[in-house]
Structure formats: C-alpha cells, structure tokens
Amino acid sequence: MSPFLETLSVTRTELLRTLRNARVLVLLLLFGTSTALIGLMLGLLTRGLDAQGPETAAAAGASILGFLWGVDGGAVEHLSELPLLVPLVFGADLFFLPLFIALLGYDQLSAEVATGSVRYLAVRARRGSVLAGKFLAQAVVMGLLLALVVAGLFAAGAGLRSGLEPVSYAAAAARFWAGGAALAFGYLALTALSSAMTSSPGSSLLLNVGALFGFWLLHAVGSRAALVHRMGGSASWTEDLRWLSPSAYASGVLGSTTTLLTSVAAYAAFGAVFLGVAWAVFRARDV
Amino acid sequence: MDAALSFDTVTKRYGSTVALDRVSFQVRPGSCHGLVGPNGAGKTTTFGLAAGFLRPGTGTIRVLGREPRDRGPRRPRLGVLPQDADLPAYLDVGTLLTSWARLSGEARPEAAARVALERVQLPDAWDASPRALSHGVAKRVALAQALLGEPALLLLDEPTSGLDPRAAAEVRSLLSGLRGQRTVIISSHNLAELERLCDAVTVLDHGKVVQDGTLAEVTRRAAEFSLQISRGDVPLPELRALPGVARVDLSPSGQLAVRLAPDAPPAEDVIAAVLEVLLARGVRITALIQGSSLEQRVLDVTSGP
C-alpha cells in the first residue's frame, strides 16, 4: 500500500474514533458554546456601535482590535466592511485556539504509545503514515469546526448590520477561515510533535502547554523590546525573537491581505517544521 | 534456505539496563519456534525488535530477509500479537479489524476481518466495544488481528495467557493448524504447551541465549532417558556395560537415569537393550521418559529473575 493510501486509511479510522470520543465531543461543544456566548455578549455591546453606521463602527473596532490583537492599520479598511462582532469574537477564538488544540489532540500518539495500541498500526503501516493520518484527522475536525464557527459568526453579523455586500462578505468569511485554518495547522503540528515525543498523555499535555507558554514568552519579550525601541529606546537583538514564535503571527490572521498572507506562510512554515521533527522523532523512537 | 528470523549479536539497552546482550539465534522457515525464559529474560524485547517496534543498539536482525522496520512495498509480512497492548478505544471490534485488514493489504478487508474473528471462535464479537471485552476475549481479538494479511511470520507473545482452558485449547488447535504453513514464534511461560507445539526452542536468561536448538536437542531426547522402577533388582553393572551407555544412576525413589555416550547408537536402540535386560530380570517398569521435560531443562539452564 502506498504511503498516501496508508495515510488516508489511518485518517478515516482516526476520524471515526475522534467523533466517538466523548472528551473530544465535549470539547467541540464547549468551544462552540463559548463562542456563541461571547458572541451574544459582544453582540449586545456592539449593537449600538453598528447602529451608528459602518464608519463609526470601523473606527471603534480598529481601536479595540488594535488594542486587543495589535491589528495593523491596513486591516481597518477590510474590517470596516464587517459588523464589529465578527472580528472581535473570531479574535477571541483565535486566542484560545492553541490551548483548545492542545486539549483536543495531546493524546493522539502518546496515549497509544502508553497503552501499546500503536503497535497494531506500527506493524502494518509506516510510522510517517500513522503520524500523518492522525494529524490529518485532527486537521479535518478543526477545519470543520472553524468553518462552522465562521459561518455562525458571519450569519449572526449579517443579522446585526443591513446592507452588507454578499460577495465581499463571503470573501471576508473565506479569509477568516483560511487564516484560522493556517493558525490551527501550525498549532496542530505542535501538538502532534508533543504527542510524538512523549510516552504518556499527561507528559504530552504538559510539554504542549509548556511549549505554548514558551512561545508566548518569546513573543512577549520580543514585543516589549520592539515597543521600547519604537518609544525611543535603544534597539535590542531581543526584538527579533518574537518572529520565532507562532504567537507573533496571530494578529495577522485578522489583518490586511499582506499580513494575512505572511501569517499563513509563517504558520505553514511552523507547521512543516513541527511535523518534520515529529516525523523524525516518531520514526526513530521505540513504541 | 534463509532463516525466517535471524538475530546476529543483537544488543538492546534501556538506559543502563542491558535487556539483550549479544543475542544470536535463527528460526527456520515453516517451523514453530518457542522463546522461553524467566520474567525479565528479554523475550518481549526480542519480540519488539523482531516486529520493528524497538531499535537495536548493536547487531543485525533480519525478518524474512528484510530489515524489521521496513514498511515499504516489500516489507516482511508479519503478524504480531503484542503482549499487554490494549485494543484502541472508541471503535467496535469489526471496524478496528476492518481498518487493520485494509492496512495489511487485504483486498476485501471486511470479509477478511470476519474470517479472522471466526478463526478465533468469536464471530459474535463484531459489534462489541473493546472496552467491554474480558481479558480473554480481548486477547483472542488481538490474535485475530495478527492473522490478518496472511502473514508469513507470526510473532505471538503469550498467546494463551489469561484464557480459560477451553479457549486456550482452541488457540492451541488453531496454532497447530498453522504448522508448516507459516513460521510461528511463540513466547510463553506454559512450557508444556510449547513442548506440544514447537519444533525448536531458544531459552533466554538475563538477556542472553542460554540454550538454542530443536526441541529434541534442548530436552536431550537423544542423550538421556529415565525409567521409573516399581519392583525388582536393577542390574546396574550389566546396564553400564551395554553399548552406548555412558552412565546409569538409580535414585532411592526408583528412578533409573540413563545417559548415552556421544557416539551411542540411536537412543531407541539403547532403550530397547536396557528394557530387554530389565525385563529379563523381572524388573517392573511403570514409566519411560525420553530426555527431560522442557520445564526441567529451562529450570536447569536458567537462574530465575
């Protein structure tokens, strides 16, 4: 069997398992419910702003988004076309997405190594196919979840503001989904790496959350140094550290076309590196 | 003919612990080979290395002429029953087996999965959840997956442990039926079972091979036999003078142990000569045991955990 068919076979089985896993279903439900609740609260808060017209809402939105997510000025133009609720809630989802992904997939390989059940796969499939199949299954679930969230948000947004241009509104939804999916790809790969390196679900989750914290810290240290520099302080090599963290590219998902493409490319690169290392580790290790 | 499995000076360490120390042995194609030894002897590590789950530190392993971790188009057709590996949760037995059959290259995976379940006498387990299975039934499901893909080499780690006597007998019968069709390597603490099933045995102790050969060689069937004497005077000098007899000992309990000389005629001829002498003297014999039992040999050559 070719590696491609092996991967598809593992993906298919893994998807079935994922959709019958109570923990995963509860997590998906929790993510959907919390998105809906945040949407409801922010919808009530932003309703008044949206009622004052697109320009006022966009100006307020740019301030809020700039403060919360560091969205660049170029993003204001395309965000002004959207009800404020949409980027705010999606931004909140993106903030929690890395942790959610860690909780969703930390045991994809580590639990199977711990219980020995990975041996039933490892005896008949390439290690790379096992890793890729499990990763793809998680990616499909995340892709569908994001599609549902984006569709729900944009549908709710359409109810808040009249006179939206359908084609550009749908295009904005597609942009949000693509950006979110790219971010999810990068963090899913990090989760796959954590799971491939460890032999118990607990240590996998610990490593994954530790890596998230480490990347957040890297981004925070680099951003602070950059801010000091911008405010007239001296330049520091630590400024550039932030670009080594996936966190640095999250705001670009909501940004202008250029920053969105930069973010997508960055998450693709992070994902490829994480998956490459995961493959090398899983291929070499004892199971 | 190339060996179905060969280990050549293989060493495997877990940190500072040496699990296997320069282990070498070969398994003949089509044979049933037993892997025995006390707990911690290295049997499961040997299985893990042969199946490609573990990577050796040093040495060479060939499985059906290939590297054990090869999962490419010409990969060795292996069936493995791993020890203490849980069946994956959240899927029913039928879906799991069908998925594994597909990966094993079965053209009709579902049909192959059903046949495998029938071979382990569990056709009704198709819709069962692995979590709901008893240890014994789960073991038989795991055995069913090992049979998928018509493997040329079966590695079975403790195939009958945890099974009730009837299920164990059914598994033994299944394994007997596989003799000659494919190479089977079994690890078990049930030495009487291995004695019935296997043609050859490798005995491991503390990570080293301490005995390796055909069952006859290991149990010294051609080298010694014993008789249980219930009555009569045993003419020891006359027996010691028989051609091919190297040593004769009579224990107080009446066990007459006869060891053959290296250049002795076939053991059956020496046994016949000894019996003739004893029967002529009116000695009553209640049992004849050729060689030692495998259990006795393993106890003799291993030092325990």
XYZ file of C-alpha atoms in Angstrom:
592
model
C 0.000 0.000 0.000
C 1.320 3.448 -0.886
C 2.078 5.942 1.900
C -0.786 8.095 0.615
C -3.361 5.304 0.862
C -1.979 4.262 4.243
C -2.365 7.826 5.478
C -5.923 8.030 4.179
C -6.789 4.724 5.831
C -5.404 5.893 9.186
C -7.191 9.246 8.784
C -10.505 7.545 8.108
C -10.273 5.314 11.171
C -8.996 8.163 13.320
C -11.884 10.396 12.258
C -14.337 7.700 13.306
C -12.567 7.362 16.649
C -12.457 11.120 17.184
C -16.160 11.530 16.541
C -16.962 8.768 19.051
C -14.656 10.137 21.727
C -16.764 11.757 24.438
C -13.922 14.064 25.545
C -13.477 15.401 22.030
C -17.206 15.879 21.556
C -17.471 17.746 24.858
C -14.527 19.966 23.877
C -16.062 20.736 20.491
C -19.363 21.532 22.152
C -17.596 23.704 24.721
C -15.776 25.643 22.013
C -18.987 26.185 20.057
C -20.961 27.159 23.142
C -18.331 29.567 24.459
C -18.083 31.181 21.015
C -21.861 31.602 20.980
C -21.873 33.070 24.496
C -19.052 35.513 23.768
C -20.838 36.380 20.530
C -24.071 37.025 22.386
C -22.405 39.309 24.936
C -20.336 41.211 22.382
C -23.312 41.359 20.038
C -25.287 43.205 22.686
C -22.345 45.516 23.415
C -21.519 46.311 19.782
C -25.080 46.594 18.566
C -25.146 50.279 19.410
C -21.857 50.943 17.614
C -23.001 49.132 14.487
C -26.238 51.121 14.537
C -24.216 54.358 14.280
C -23.011 53.362 10.831
C -20.079 51.474 9.317
C -17.527 54.289 9.697
C -18.133 54.805 13.389
C -18.200 51.065 13.999
C -14.993 50.574 11.996
C -13.186 53.346 13.875
C -14.244 51.899 17.210
C -13.447 48.410 16.001
C -9.969 49.410 14.848
C -9.211 50.894 18.268
C -10.481 47.812 20.070
C -8.822 45.338 17.713
C -5.600 47.336 17.703
C -5.567 47.332 21.491
C -6.522 43.671 21.915
C -4.819 41.945 18.995
C -2.424 44.536 17.560
C -4.239 44.553 14.217
C -2.386 46.773 11.747
C -3.807 49.931 10.233
C -4.212 48.324 6.821
C -6.710 45.933 8.308
C -9.135 48.676 9.233
C -10.277 49.046 5.649
C -11.452 45.471 5.239
C -12.658 45.180 8.833
C -14.846 48.236 8.388
C -16.922 46.189 5.984
C -17.759 43.737 8.774
C -20.000 44.001 11.806
C -17.707 44.590 14.794
C -18.926 41.422 16.466
C -17.314 39.211 13.820
C -13.600 40.102 14.197
C -13.948 40.520 17.968
C -15.377 37.048 18.571
C -13.143 35.411 15.989
C -10.145 37.123 17.586
C -11.173 35.704 20.951
C -11.477 32.251 19.393
C -8.014 32.563 17.876
C -6.606 33.481 21.274
C -7.902 30.272 22.846
C -7.387 28.064 19.786
C -3.801 26.891 20.589
C -4.849 25.705 24.050
C -8.014 24.143 22.662
C -5.967 22.275 20.046
C -3.598 21.032 22.740
C -6.550 19.674 24.743
C -8.052 18.131 21.630
C -5.023 16.256 20.371
C -2.460 15.818 23.119
C -3.130 12.082 23.328
C -3.254 11.289 19.622
C 0.013 9.310 19.742
C 1.149 9.447 23.355
C -1.909 7.570 24.647
C -1.463 4.873 22.027
C 2.196 4.504 22.950
C 1.266 4.337 26.643
C -1.312 1.580 26.109
C 0.704 -0.215 23.424
C -2.151 0.005 20.926
C 0.088 1.915 18.489
C 1.772 -1.446 17.846
C -1.290 -2.674 15.936
C -0.695 0.180 13.491
C 3.098 0.231 13.558
C 3.323 -3.396 12.460
C 1.389 -2.731 9.255
C 1.930 0.933 8.361
C 4.836 3.327 8.046
C 5.342 5.486 11.118
C 5.045 8.560 8.887
C 1.633 7.395 7.666
C 0.447 6.866 11.238
C 1.573 10.350 12.236
C 0.202 11.999 9.092
C -3.092 10.098 9.295
C -3.714 11.140 12.867
C -2.676 14.723 12.126
C -4.965 14.888 9.106
C -7.915 13.604 11.118
C -7.400 16.370 13.670
C -6.959 18.893 10.855
C -10.259 17.837 9.273
C -12.059 18.206 12.610
C -10.512 21.638 13.197
C -11.238 22.736 9.640
C -14.898 21.782 10.025
C -15.143 23.411 13.444
C -13.666 26.657 12.141
C -15.995 26.545 9.138
C -18.975 26.192 11.488
C -17.739 28.978 13.759
C -17.035 31.346 10.856
C -20.370 30.545 9.213
C -22.202 31.094 12.506
C -20.396 34.360 13.227
C -20.942 35.802 9.780
C -24.584 34.759 9.837
C -25.020 36.479 13.204
C -23.144 39.519 11.909
C -25.454 39.738 8.903
C -28.352 39.960 11.321
C -26.742 42.912 13.088
C -25.959 45.058 10.085
C -28.068 45.522 6.997
C -26.834 46.387 3.510
C -23.802 44.122 3.506
C -22.442 43.294 0.062
C -22.827 39.487 -0.182
C -19.780 38.698 -2.356
C -17.252 40.687 -0.338
C -18.903 39.491 2.888
C -18.477 35.864 1.799
C -14.911 36.607 0.701
C -14.168 38.017 4.154
C -15.583 34.828 5.694
C -13.306 32.753 3.462
C -10.318 34.909 4.524
C -11.141 34.391 8.188
C -11.483 30.656 7.683
C -8.226 30.398 5.740
C -6.320 32.417 8.321
C -7.812 30.450 11.191
C -7.114 27.153 9.445
C -3.482 28.147 8.859
C -3.086 29.044 12.537
C -4.753 25.774 13.529
C -2.418 23.852 11.186
C 0.646 25.293 12.895
C -0.598 24.541 16.401
C -1.926 21.090 15.455
C 1.572 20.273 14.237
C 2.991 21.437 17.581
C 0.517 19.152 19.355
C 1.493 16.271 17.081
C 5.152 16.919 17.920
C 4.461 16.949 21.668
C 2.478 13.733 21.361
C 5.132 12.039 19.207
C 7.896 12.873 21.664
C 6.235 11.540 24.795
C 5.060 8.202 26.135
C 2.121 9.295 28.251
C -0.809 11.642 27.628
C -0.003 13.655 30.759
C 3.565 14.402 29.720
C 2.377 15.225 26.209
C -0.108 17.810 27.503
C 2.500 19.246 29.847
C 5.036 19.563 27.039
C 2.445 21.097 24.703
C 1.266 23.688 27.223
C 4.873 24.378 28.204
C 5.758 25.000 24.562
C 2.759 27.339 24.194
C 3.896 29.274 27.240
C 7.462 29.356 25.954
C 6.347 30.720 22.592
C 4.093 33.273 24.293
C 7.024 34.381 26.467
C 9.284 34.662 23.418
C 6.676 36.804 21.701
C 6.133 38.937 24.813
C 9.861 39.557 25.375
C 10.411 40.404 21.690
C 7.340 42.645 21.513
C 8.337 44.525 24.654
C 11.824 45.149 23.264
C 10.282 46.337 19.978
C 7.934 48.658 21.858
C 10.817 50.136 23.869
C 12.687 50.698 20.610
C 9.672 52.373 18.993
C 9.267 54.625 22.022
C 12.791 55.929 21.523
C 14.767 53.379 23.486
C 17.784 51.550 22.193
C 17.475 48.714 19.692
C 17.958 45.225 21.038
C 18.548 41.851 19.410
C 15.697 40.501 21.525
C 13.222 42.393 19.288
C 13.608 39.804 16.585
C 12.957 36.917 18.959
C 9.228 37.459 18.592
C 9.343 36.310 14.970
C 10.445 32.873 16.176
C 7.130 32.460 17.968
C 3.899 31.409 16.226
C 2.079 33.825 18.559
C 3.614 36.734 16.628
C 1.548 35.913 13.549
C -1.877 35.505 15.166
C -2.931 39.119 14.707
C -2.064 38.902 11.015
C -4.929 36.458 10.547
C -7.323 39.391 11.056
C -5.069 41.833 9.224
C -4.659 43.155 5.694
C -4.087 40.857 2.747
C -0.304 41.192 3.065
C -0.206 40.388 6.763
C -2.731 37.590 6.299
C -0.531 36.006 3.636
C 2.531 36.485 5.840
C 0.729 34.786 8.710
C -0.456 31.915 6.525
C 3.089 31.406 5.221
C 4.516 31.595 8.752
C 2.052 29.036 10.119
C 2.705 26.779 7.137
C 6.429 27.012 7.850
C 5.988 26.404 11.600
C 3.656 23.501 10.840
C 6.103 21.964 8.385
C 8.988 22.256 10.860
C 6.967 20.821 13.763
C 5.648 17.971 11.621
C 9.098 17.270 10.198
C 10.611 16.993 13.659
C 7.633 14.914 14.848
C 8.152 12.532 11.924
C 11.888 12.194 12.641
C 11.272 11.600 16.358
C 8.405 9.146 15.901
C 10.251 7.237 13.195
C 13.340 6.773 15.357
C 11.751 6.038 18.704
C 10.746 2.758 20.309
C 6.995 2.178 20.566
C 17.338 -21.689 2.867
C 17.359 -18.230 4.526
C 16.133 -18.085 8.094
C 12.646 -16.671 8.668
C 14.119 -14.675 11.537
C 17.722 -14.171 12.466
C 19.345 -12.281 15.310
C 23.065 -11.719 14.978
C 24.844 -10.454 18.125
C 21.958 -8.132 18.946
C 22.227 -5.920 21.993
C 19.435 -3.727 23.336
C 19.755 -1.396 26.295
C 17.134 0.625 28.178
C 19.264 3.300 29.773
C 21.865 1.449 31.810
C 19.883 -1.808 31.796
C 21.011 -4.365 29.260
C 17.847 -6.121 28.074
C 19.556 -8.226 25.410
C 23.260 -8.985 25.383
C 24.747 -10.139 22.051
C 21.832 -12.413 21.298
C 22.135 -14.648 18.249
C 19.685 -17.272 17.027
C 17.834 -18.271 13.899
C 14.336 -19.524 13.172
C 13.794 -21.991 10.345
C 11.061 -21.102 7.809
C 7.835 -23.006 8.381
C 8.771 -24.035 11.903
C 7.117 -23.334 15.202
C 9.740 -21.807 17.472
C 9.412 -21.247 21.191
C 11.005 -18.370 23.035
C 11.232 -19.129 26.734
C 12.866 -17.876 29.886
C 12.025 -16.370 33.241
C 10.469 -12.920 33.646
C 12.929 -10.239 32.583
C 14.869 -12.644 30.391
C 14.350 -10.461 27.307
C 11.580 -12.326 25.484
C 9.284 -9.317 24.961
C 12.243 -7.155 23.942
C 13.192 -9.830 21.394
C 9.624 -9.745 20.035
C 9.626 -5.947 19.953
C 12.874 -5.925 17.988
C 11.674 -8.603 15.557
C 8.431 -6.699 14.957
C 10.275 -3.426 14.385
C 8.763 -1.724 17.428
C 12.184 -1.334 19.019
C 15.516 -0.349 17.535
C 18.535 -2.495 18.407
C 21.611 -0.907 19.924
C 24.026 -3.104 18.016
C 23.769 -6.222 15.887
C 21.688 -7.233 12.898
C 18.130 -8.535 12.690
C 16.589 -9.930 9.533
C 12.910 -10.792 9.278
C 12.005 -12.802 6.180
C 15.185 -11.437 4.642
C 14.292 -7.807 5.329
C 15.031 -5.181 7.937
C 12.313 -5.482 10.624
C 11.313 -1.793 10.462
C 10.845 -1.913 6.693
C 7.223 -0.999 5.929
C 7.821 -0.374 2.222
C 6.308 -2.302 -0.689
C 8.484 -5.371 0.017
C 8.047 -5.277 3.767
C 8.104 -8.554 5.679
C 4.577 -9.963 6.020
C 4.343 -10.036 9.772
C 1.520 -10.816 12.150
C 2.131 -9.767 15.728
C 0.282 -10.429 18.946
C 1.909 -7.920 21.277
C 1.927 -8.572 24.992
C -0.332 -6.327 27.083
C -1.244 -3.959 24.240
C -4.743 -2.581 24.769
C -7.139 -2.566 21.870
C -7.860 1.037 20.829
C -10.965 2.522 22.419
C -13.970 4.238 20.804
C -14.361 1.826 17.876
C -16.115 -1.508 17.704
C -14.154 -4.685 17.054
C -15.409 -5.067 13.479
C -14.388 -1.544 12.457
C -10.979 -1.958 14.061
C -10.272 -5.272 12.384
C -11.527 -3.984 9.020
C -9.248 -0.973 9.295
C -6.238 -3.149 10.154
C -7.126 -5.600 7.372
C -7.106 -2.699 4.900
C -3.662 -1.633 6.108
C -2.491 -5.245 5.906
C -3.261 -5.195 2.206
C -6.392 -7.345 2.241
C -8.372 -6.832 -0.992
C -11.683 -7.345 0.854
C -10.926 -6.009 4.327
C -14.318 -6.535 5.941
C -14.590 -10.129 4.730
C -11.026 -10.814 5.901
C -11.823 -9.310 9.297
C -14.898 -11.540 9.668
C -12.876 -14.638 8.732
C -10.190 -13.725 11.273
C -12.815 -13.375 14.022
C -14.299 -16.742 13.092
C -10.865 -18.347 13.281
C -10.597 -17.328 16.926
C -14.191 -18.514 17.560
C -15.545 -15.004 18.120
C -17.953 -14.269 15.249
C -20.358 -12.555 17.658
C -17.789 -10.011 18.847
C -18.081 -7.924 15.643
C -20.126 -5.107 17.176
C -18.587 -5.257 20.636
C -16.628 -2.375 22.108
C -13.064 -3.342 23.096
C -13.685 -1.752 26.499
C -16.482 -4.206 27.174
C -14.404 -7.297 26.404
C -12.992 -9.582 29.057
C -9.223 -10.063 29.084
C -9.513 -13.446 27.408
C -11.831 -12.268 24.638
C -9.675 -9.186 24.003
C -6.674 -11.480 23.708
C -8.455 -13.544 21.060
C -9.445 -10.390 19.149
C -5.783 -9.365 19.259
C -4.891 -12.812 17.956
C -7.422 -12.354 15.140
C -5.697 -9.125 14.060
C -2.365 -10.973 13.973
C -3.820 -13.352 11.383
C -4.879 -10.543 9.011
C -2.981 -10.183 5.755
C -1.903 -13.844 5.589
C 1.384 -13.193 7.413
C 4.355 -15.390 6.575
C 5.706 -14.935 10.093
C 3.616 -14.809 13.243
C 5.071 -13.424 16.456
C 2.833 -14.389 19.360
C 3.704 -13.104 22.807
C 1.901 -15.173 25.448
C -0.994 -16.195 23.153
C -2.833 -18.253 25.748
C -2.184 -16.318 28.951
C -5.422 -15.228 30.578
C -7.536 -17.637 28.534
C -9.804 -20.212 30.116
C -8.829 -23.849 29.442
C -11.305 -24.278 26.579
C -10.258 -21.056 24.834
C -6.587 -21.920 25.366
C -7.161 -25.347 23.793
C -8.901 -23.704 20.821
C -5.980 -21.320 20.341
C -3.525 -24.232 20.560
C -5.567 -26.089 17.977
C -5.514 -23.009 15.728
C -1.745 -22.735 16.119
C -1.273 -26.448 15.441
C -3.199 -25.943 12.206
C -0.743 -23.248 11.146
C 2.274 -25.556 11.460
C 4.096 -25.937 8.189
C 2.016 -23.201 6.532
C 3.880 -20.303 8.097
C 6.574 -19.621 10.613
C 5.259 -19.148 14.131
C 7.297 -17.836 17.046
C 5.671 -18.156 20.438
C 6.727 -16.779 23.758
C 5.084 -18.477 26.694
C 5.557 -19.477 30.278
C 3.403 -22.520 29.593
C 6.263 -24.853 28.714
C 4.106 -27.938 28.364
C 2.159 -26.039 25.693
C 5.359 -25.100 23.870
C 6.565 -28.686 24.064
C 3.403 -29.749 22.255
C 3.531 -27.008 19.610
C 7.140 -26.184 18.887
C 9.886 -27.794 16.814
C 12.651 -25.649 18.238
C 13.292 -23.516 21.282
C 15.511 -20.623 22.308
C 15.965 -20.189 26.030
C 16.854 -16.715 27.265
C 18.101 -15.764 30.693
C 19.143 -12.282 31.788
C 19.243 -11.128 28.179
C 21.438 -13.946 26.919
C 20.750 -17.100 24.939
C 21.491 -19.986 27.275
C 20.075 -22.780 25.126
C 19.049 -22.925 21.487
C 18.152 -25.810 19.239
C 15.488 -28.263 18.227
C 13.161 -29.446 20.947
C 14.895 -32.841 20.878
C 18.278 -31.207 21.350
C 17.156 -28.920 24.122
C 15.344 -31.637 26.026
C 18.228 -34.019 25.295
C 15.857 -36.677 23.954
C 18.710 -38.303 22.073
C 21.082 -38.076 25.028
C 19.258 -39.418 28.071
C 16.185 -41.251 29.265
C 14.804 -42.402 32.570
C 12.700 -45.313 33.781
C 10.529 -45.482 36.844
C 11.136 -48.820 38.575
C 8.434 -50.075 40.921
C 9.843 -53.501 41.833
C 12.854 -55.748 41.270
C 16.626 -55.605 41.487
C 18.262 -53.455 38.865
C 21.499 -54.990 37.483
C 23.464 -51.750 37.346
C 26.849 -53.248 36.250
C 25.163 -55.091 33.391
C 23.386 -51.940 32.236
C 26.582 -49.862 32.427
C 28.276 -52.407 30.175
C 25.705 -52.033 27.397
C 26.972 -50.408 24.175
C 26.236 -46.671 24.023
C 25.529 -46.277 27.729
C 27.760 -43.695 29.392
C 26.227 -43.537 32.839
C 23.429 -45.187 34.857
C 22.115 -43.937 38.200
C 19.344 -45.311 40.367
C 17.718 -42.951 42.828
C 16.189 -44.116 46.145
C 12.750 -43.300 44.687
C 13.325 -45.864 41.954
C 14.134 -43.541 39.090
C 16.704 -45.099 36.801
C 18.526 -42.387 34.817
C 20.485 -43.480 31.770
C 22.825 -41.107 29.943
C 24.039 -42.054 26.474
C 27.590 -41.789 25.201
C 28.225 -39.197 22.443
C 28.923 -41.975 19.917
C 25.996 -44.114 21.032
C 23.693 -45.880 18.570
C 20.208 -44.326 18.145
C 18.513 -43.746 21.518
C 15.660 -46.118 20.616
C 18.153 -48.999 20.210
C 19.765 -48.314 23.593
C 16.318 -48.069 25.241
C 15.364 -51.428 23.734
C 18.585 -53.025 25.021
C 18.087 -51.635 28.535
C 14.442 -52.757 28.616
C 15.452 -56.229 27.459
C 17.936 -56.595 30.339
C 15.477 -55.269 32.929
C 12.528 -57.375 31.775
C 14.714 -60.481 31.694
C 15.478 -59.853 35.398
C 11.801 -59.419 36.226
C 12.100 -55.718 36.952
C 8.739 -53.942 36.805
C 8.725 -50.647 34.953
C 5.911 -48.108 35.274
C 7.133 -45.203 33.105
C 9.627 -44.290 30.446
C 10.597 -40.641 29.865
C 12.874 -39.813 26.983
C 15.010 -36.763 27.686
C 14.000 -34.164 30.244
C 10.836 -32.145 30.117
C 11.258 -28.669 28.646
C 10.300 -27.276 32.018
C 13.099 -29.213 33.701
C 15.611 -28.108 31.088
C 14.599 -24.466 31.446
C 14.906 -24.750 35.211
C 18.336 -26.354 34.767
C 19.769 -23.700 32.464
C 18.235 -20.518 33.869
C 18.833 -18.805 37.162
C 15.479 -17.051 37.549
C 14.653 -13.365 37.801
